[in-house]
Amino acid sequence: MMKWHTLQVNAILKKYLFETDLLYGKTASETLKLIQQHKHQ
C-alpha cells in the first residue's frame, strides 16, 4: 500500500513539474522575444 502511494505521489509530482517547466519555458521565450523587440526599436 505504501509503495503504491509513493508511486502515485511521484507521478503527480512529475506531471506537475513537467507542466510547470513547459509554462515557464513558454513564458521565458516570450519574455526574450519582447526584450529583443525593444532592442531593435
mmCIF file of the N, C-alpha and C atoms, coordinates in Angstrom:
data_MODEL
# 
_entry.id   MODEL 
# 
loop_
_atom_site.group_PDB 
_atom_site.id 
_atom_site.type_symbol 
_atom_site.label_atom_id 
_atom_site.label_alt_id 
_atom_site.label_comp_id 
_atom_site.label_asym_id 
_atom_site.label_entity_id 
_atom_site.label_seq_id 
_atom_site.pdbx_PDB_ins_code 
_atom_site.Cartn_x 
_atom_site.Cartn_y 
_atom_site.Cartn_z 
_atom_site.occupancy 
_atom_site.B_iso_or_equiv 
_atom_site.pdbx_formal_charge 
_atom_site.auth_seq_id 
_atom_site.auth_comp_id 
_atom_site.auth_asym_id 
_atom_site.auth_atom_id 
_atom_site.pdbx_PDB_model_num 
ATOM 1   N N  . MET A 1 1  ? 0.842  -1.207 0.000   1.00 0.00 ? 1  MET A N  1 
ATOM 2   C CA . MET A 1 1  ? 0.000  0.000  0.000   1.00 0.00 ? 1  MET A CA 1 
ATOM 3   C C  . MET A 1 1  ? 0.878  1.257  0.000   1.00 0.00 ? 1  MET A C  1 
ATOM 4   N N  . MET A 1 2  ? 1.878  1.272  0.865   1.00 0.00 ? 2  MET A N  1 
ATOM 5   C CA . MET A 1 2  ? 2.754  2.429  0.947   1.00 0.00 ? 2  MET A CA 1 
ATOM 6   C C  . MET A 1 2  ? 3.493  2.653  -0.368  1.00 0.00 ? 2  MET A C  1 
ATOM 7   N N  . LYS A 1 3  ? 3.937  1.547  -0.974  1.00 0.00 ? 3  LYS A N  1 
ATOM 8   C CA . LYS A 1 3  ? 4.690  1.663  -2.220  1.00 0.00 ? 3  LYS A CA 1 
ATOM 9   C C  . LYS A 1 3  ? 3.824  2.272  -3.328  1.00 0.00 ? 3  LYS A C  1 
ATOM 10  N N  . TRP A 1 4  ? 2.584  1.835  -3.410  1.00 0.00 ? 4  TRP A N  1 
ATOM 11  C CA . TRP A 1 4  ? 1.670  2.365  -4.428  1.00 0.00 ? 4  TRP A CA 1 
ATOM 12  C C  . TRP A 1 4  ? 1.437  3.862  -4.203  1.00 0.00 ? 4  TRP A C  1 
ATOM 13  N N  . HIS A 1 5  ? 1.300  4.249  -2.938  1.00 0.00 ? 5  HIS A N  1 
ATOM 14  C CA . HIS A 1 5  ? 1.081  5.663  -2.621  1.00 0.00 ? 5  HIS A CA 1 
ATOM 15  C C  . HIS A 1 5  ? 2.279  6.494  -3.077  1.00 0.00 ? 5  HIS A C  1 
ATOM 16  N N  . THR A 1 6  ? 3.477  5.985  -2.845  1.00 0.00 ? 6  THR A N  1 
ATOM 17  C CA . THR A 1 6  ? 4.689  6.690  -3.248  1.00 0.00 ? 6  THR A CA 1 
ATOM 18  C C  . THR A 1 6  ? 4.745  6.833  -4.763  1.00 0.00 ? 6  THR A C  1 
ATOM 19  N N  . LEU A 1 7  ? 4.372  5.771  -5.475  1.00 0.00 ? 7  LEU A N  1 
ATOM 20  C CA . LEU A 1 7  ? 4.359  5.832  -6.939  1.00 0.00 ? 7  LEU A CA 1 
ATOM 21  C C  . LEU A 1 7  ? 3.368  6.884  -7.428  1.00 0.00 ? 7  LEU A C  1 
ATOM 22  N N  . GLN A 1 8  ? 2.226  6.948  -6.776  1.00 0.00 ? 8  GLN A N  1 
ATOM 23  C CA . GLN A 1 8  ? 1.215  7.942  -7.154  1.00 0.00 ? 8  GLN A CA 1 
ATOM 24  C C  . GLN A 1 8  ? 1.743  9.351  -6.948  1.00 0.00 ? 8  GLN A C  1 
ATOM 25  N N  . VAL A 1 9  ? 2.361  9.582  -5.801  1.00 0.00 ? 9  VAL A N  1 
ATOM 26  C CA . VAL A 1 9  ? 2.903  10.906 -5.492  1.00 0.00 ? 9  VAL A CA 1 
ATOM 27  C C  . VAL A 1 9  ? 3.986  11.275 -6.507  1.00 0.00 ? 9  VAL A C  1 
ATOM 28  N N  . ASN A 1 10 ? 4.864  10.331 -6.822  1.00 0.00 ? 10 ASN A N  1 
ATOM 29  C CA . ASN A 1 10 ? 5.914  10.587 -7.805  1.00 0.00 ? 10 ASN A CA 1 
ATOM 30  C C  . ASN A 1 10 ? 5.328  10.951 -9.161  1.00 0.00 ? 10 ASN A C  1 
ATOM 31  N N  . ALA A 1 11 ? 4.289  10.233 -9.575  1.00 0.00 ? 11 ALA A N  1 
ATOM 32  C CA . ALA A 1 11 ? 3.651  10.504 -10.865 1.00 0.00 ? 11 ALA A CA 1 
ATOM 33  C C  . ALA A 1 11 ? 3.034  11.901 -10.887 1.00 0.00 ? 11 ALA A C  1 
ATOM 34  N N  . ILE A 1 12 ? 2.380  12.276 -9.803  1.00 0.00 ? 12 ILE A N  1 
ATOM 35  C CA . ILE A 1 12 ? 1.760  13.601 -9.709  1.00 0.00 ? 12 ILE A CA 1 
ATOM 36  C C  . ILE A 1 12 ? 2.838  14.684 -9.729  1.00 0.00 ? 12 ILE A C  1 
ATOM 37  N N  . LEU A 1 13 ? 3.911  14.477 -8.971  1.00 0.00 ? 13 LEU A N  1 
ATOM 38  C CA . LEU A 1 13 ? 4.999  15.452 -8.947  1.00 0.00 ? 13 LEU A CA 1 
ATOM 39  C C  . LEU A 1 13 ? 5.632  15.617 -10.319 1.00 0.00 ? 13 LEU A C  1 
ATOM 40  N N  . LYS A 1 14 ? 5.890  14.497 -10.995 1.00 0.00 ? 14 LYS A N  1 
ATOM 41  C CA . LYS A 1 14 ? 6.493  14.563 -12.327 1.00 0.00 ? 14 LYS A CA 1 
ATOM 42  C C  . LYS A 1 14 ? 5.596  15.317 -13.296 1.00 0.00 ? 14 LYS A C  1 
ATOM 43  N N  . LYS A 1 15 ? 4.298  15.031 -13.246 1.00 0.00 ? 15 LYS A N  1 
ATOM 44  C CA . LYS A 1 15 ? 3.341  15.706 -14.128 1.00 0.00 ? 15 LYS A CA 1 
ATOM 45  C C  . LYS A 1 15 ? 3.326  17.203 -13.829 1.00 0.00 ? 15 LYS A C  1 
ATOM 46  N N  . TYR A 1 16 ? 3.304  17.560 -12.540 1.00 0.00 ? 16 TYR A N  1 
ATOM 47  C CA . TYR A 1 16 ? 3.278  18.961 -12.141 1.00 0.00 ? 16 TYR A CA 1 
ATOM 48  C C  . TYR A 1 16 ? 4.550  19.679 -12.586 1.00 0.00 ? 16 TYR A C  1 
ATOM 49  N N  . LEU A 1 17 ? 5.698  19.040 -12.334 1.00 0.00 ? 17 LEU A N  1 
ATOM 50  C CA . LEU A 1 17 ? 6.969  19.647 -12.717 1.00 0.00 ? 17 LEU A CA 1 
ATOM 51  C C  . LEU A 1 17 ? 7.066  19.815 -14.226 1.00 0.00 ? 17 LEU A C  1 
ATOM 52  N N  . PHE A 1 18 ? 6.601  18.812 -14.966 1.00 0.00 ? 18 PHE A N  1 
ATOM 53  C CA . PHE A 1 18 ? 6.645  18.876 -16.426 1.00 0.00 ? 18 PHE A CA 1 
ATOM 54  C C  . PHE A 1 18 ? 5.797  20.036 -16.940 1.00 0.00 ? 18 PHE A C  1 
ATOM 55  N N  . GLU A 1 19 ? 4.570  20.170 -16.413 1.00 0.00 ? 19 GLU A N  1 
ATOM 56  C CA . GLU A 1 19 ? 3.684  21.244 -16.859 1.00 0.00 ? 19 GLU A CA 1 
ATOM 57  C C  . GLU A 1 19 ? 4.224  22.606 -16.448 1.00 0.00 ? 19 GLU A C  1 
ATOM 58  N N  . THR A 1 20 ? 4.794  22.694 -15.245 1.00 0.00 ? 20 THR A N  1 
ATOM 59  C CA . THR A 1 20 ? 5.379  23.948 -14.785 1.00 0.00 ? 20 THR A CA 1 
ATOM 60  C C  . THR A 1 20 ? 6.561  24.329 -15.665 1.00 0.00 ? 20 THR A C  1 
ATOM 61  N N  . ASP A 1 21 ? 7.379  23.328 -16.024 1.00 0.00 ? 21 ASP A N  1 
ATOM 62  C CA . ASP A 1 21 ? 8.531  23.556 -16.887 1.00 0.00 ? 21 ASP A CA 1 
ATOM 63  C C  . ASP A 1 21 ? 8.088  24.084 -18.244 1.00 0.00 ? 21 ASP A C  1 
ATOM 64  N N  . LEU A 1 22 ? 7.044  23.499 -18.804 1.00 0.00 ? 22 LEU A N  1 
ATOM 65  C CA . LEU A 1 22 ? 6.513  23.959 -20.091 1.00 0.00 ? 22 LEU A CA 1 
ATOM 66  C C  . LEU A 1 22 ? 6.029  25.401 -19.974 1.00 0.00 ? 22 LEU A C  1 
ATOM 67  N N  . LEU A 1 23 ? 5.310  25.688 -18.881 1.00 0.00 ? 23 LEU A N  1 
ATOM 68  C CA . LEU A 1 23 ? 4.760  27.023 -18.673 1.00 0.00 ? 23 LEU A CA 1 
ATOM 69  C C  . LEU A 1 23 ? 5.874  28.057 -18.549 1.00 0.00 ? 23 LEU A C  1 
ATOM 70  N N  . TYR A 1 24 ? 6.873  27.772 -17.706 1.00 0.00 ? 24 TYR A N  1 
ATOM 71  C CA . TYR A 1 24 ? 7.974  28.708 -17.529 1.00 0.00 ? 24 TYR A CA 1 
ATOM 72  C C  . TYR A 1 24 ? 8.810  28.833 -18.791 1.00 0.00 ? 24 TYR A C  1 
ATOM 73  N N  . GLY A 1 25 ? 8.998  27.718 -19.502 1.00 0.00 ? 25 GLY A N  1 
ATOM 74  C CA . GLY A 1 25 ? 9.756  27.762 -20.750 1.00 0.00 ? 25 GLY A CA 1 
ATOM 75  C C  . GLY A 1 25 ? 9.081  28.670 -21.761 1.00 0.00 ? 25 GLY A C  1 
ATOM 76  N N  . LYS A 1 26 ? 7.762  28.576 -21.859 1.00 0.00 ? 26 LYS A N  1 
ATOM 77  C CA . LYS A 1 26 ? 6.994  29.405 -22.785 1.00 0.00 ? 26 LYS A CA 1 
ATOM 78  C C  . LYS A 1 26 ? 7.080  30.872 -22.372 1.00 0.00 ? 26 LYS A C  1 
ATOM 79  N N  . THR A 1 27 ? 6.923  31.131 -21.080 1.00 0.00 ? 27 THR A N  1 
ATOM 80  C CA . THR A 1 27 ? 6.980  32.498 -20.576 1.00 0.00 ? 27 THR A CA 1 
ATOM 81  C C  . THR A 1 27 ? 8.357  33.103 -20.813 1.00 0.00 ? 27 THR A C  1 
ATOM 82  N N  . ALA A 1 28 ? 9.401  32.314 -20.560 1.00 0.00 ? 28 ALA A N  1 
ATOM 83  C CA . ALA A 1 28 ? 10.768 32.799 -20.736 1.00 0.00 ? 28 ALA A CA 1 
ATOM 84  C C  . ALA A 1 28 ? 11.041 33.146 -22.195 1.00 0.00 ? 28 ALA A C  1 
ATOM 85  N N  . SER A 1 29 ? 10.625 32.288 -23.118 1.00 0.00 ? 29 SER A N  1 
ATOM 86  C CA . SER A 1 29 ? 10.880 32.552 -24.530 1.00 0.00 ? 29 SER A CA 1 
ATOM 87  C C  . SER A 1 29 ? 10.099 33.776 -25.007 1.00 0.00 ? 29 SER A C  1 
ATOM 88  N N  . GLU A 1 30 ? 8.885  33.961 -24.509 1.00 0.00 ? 30 GLU A N  1 
ATOM 89  C CA . GLU A 1 30 ? 8.099  35.135 -24.898 1.00 0.00 ? 30 GLU A CA 1 
ATOM 90  C C  . GLU A 1 30 ? 8.698  36.409 -24.317 1.00 0.00 ? 30 GLU A C  1 
ATOM 91  N N  . THR A 1 31 ? 9.230  36.320 -23.095 1.00 0.00 ? 31 THR A N  1 
ATOM 92  C CA . THR A 1 31 ? 9.891  37.470 -22.479 1.00 0.00 ? 31 THR A CA 1 
ATOM 93  C C  . THR A 1 31 ? 11.132 37.848 -23.278 1.00 0.00 ? 31 THR A C  1 
ATOM 94  N N  . LEU A 1 32 ? 11.907 36.847 -23.704 1.00 0.00 ? 32 LEU A N  1 
ATOM 95  C CA . LEU A 1 32 ? 13.091 37.104 -24.522 1.00 0.00 ? 32 LEU A CA 1 
ATOM 96  C C  . LEU A 1 32 ? 12.711 37.787 -25.832 1.00 0.00 ? 32 LEU A C  1 
ATOM 97  N N  . LYS A 1 33 ? 11.636 37.340 -26.451 1.00 0.00 ? 33 LYS A N  1 
ATOM 98  C CA . LYS A 1 33 ? 11.180 37.953 -27.705 1.00 0.00 ? 33 LYS A CA 1 
ATOM 99  C C  . LYS A 1 33 ? 10.849 39.428 -27.486 1.00 0.00 ? 33 LYS A C  1 
ATOM 100 N N  . LEU A 1 34 ? 10.164 39.735 -26.388 1.00 0.00 ? 34 LEU A N  1 
ATOM 101 C CA . LEU A 1 34 ? 9.804  41.116 -26.082 1.00 0.00 ? 34 LEU A CA 1 
ATOM 102 C C  . LEU A 1 34 ? 11.050 41.970 -25.883 1.00 0.00 ? 34 LEU A C  1 
ATOM 103 N N  . ILE A 1 35 ? 12.032 41.435 -25.156 1.00 0.00 ? 35 ILE A N  1 
ATOM 104 C CA . ILE A 1 35 ? 13.282 42.161 -24.911 1.00 0.00 ? 35 ILE A CA 1 
ATOM 105 C C  . ILE A 1 35 ? 14.000 42.427 -26.232 1.00 0.00 ? 35 ILE A C  1 
ATOM 106 N N  . GLN A 1 36 ? 14.059 41.421 -27.095 1.00 0.00 ? 36 GLN A N  1 
ATOM 107 C CA . GLN A 1 36 ? 14.733 41.577 -28.382 1.00 0.00 ? 36 GLN A CA 1 
ATOM 108 C C  . GLN A 1 36 ? 14.017 42.609 -29.255 1.00 0.00 ? 36 GLN A C  1 
ATOM 109 N N  . GLN A 1 37 ? 12.691 42.625 -29.200 1.00 0.00 ? 37 GLN A N  1 
ATOM 110 C CA . GLN A 1 37 ? 11.931 43.606 -29.977 1.00 0.00 ? 37 GLN A CA 1 
ATOM 111 C C  . GLN A 1 37 ? 12.238 45.021 -29.492 1.00 0.00 ? 37 GLN A C  1 
ATOM 112 N N  . HIS A 1 38 ? 12.356 45.209 -28.183 1.00 0.00 ? 38 HIS A N  1 
ATOM 113 C CA . HIS A 1 38 ? 12.657 46.526 -27.629 1.00 0.00 ? 38 HIS A CA 1 
ATOM 114 C C  . HIS A 1 38 ? 14.045 46.986 -28.044 1.00 0.00 ? 38 HIS A C  1 
ATOM 115 N N  . LYS A 1 39 ? 15.000 46.067 -28.122 1.00 0.00 ? 39 LYS A N  1 
ATOM 116 C CA . LYS A 1 39 ? 16.363 46.423 -28.516 1.00 0.00 ? 39 LYS A CA 1 
ATOM 117 C C  . LYS A 1 39 ? 16.411 46.901 -29.963 1.00 0.00 ? 39 LYS A C  1 
ATOM 118 N N  . HIS A 1 40 ? 15.583 46.322 -30.821 1.00 0.00 ? 40 HIS A N  1 
ATOM 119 C CA . HIS A 1 40 ? 15.613 46.676 -32.242 1.00 0.00 ? 40 HIS A CA 1 
ATOM 120 C C  . HIS A 1 40 ? 14.979 48.041 -32.509 1.00 0.00 ? 40 HIS A C  1 
ATOM 121 N N  . GLN A 1 41 ? 14.081 48.470 -31.640 1.00 0.00 ? 41 GLN A N  1 
ATOM 122 C CA . GLN A 1 41 ? 13.397 49.747 -31.870 1.00 0.00 ? 41 GLN A CA 1 
ATOM 123 C C  . GLN A 1 41 ? 14.299 50.944 -31.619 1.00 0.00 ? 41 GLN A C  1 
# 
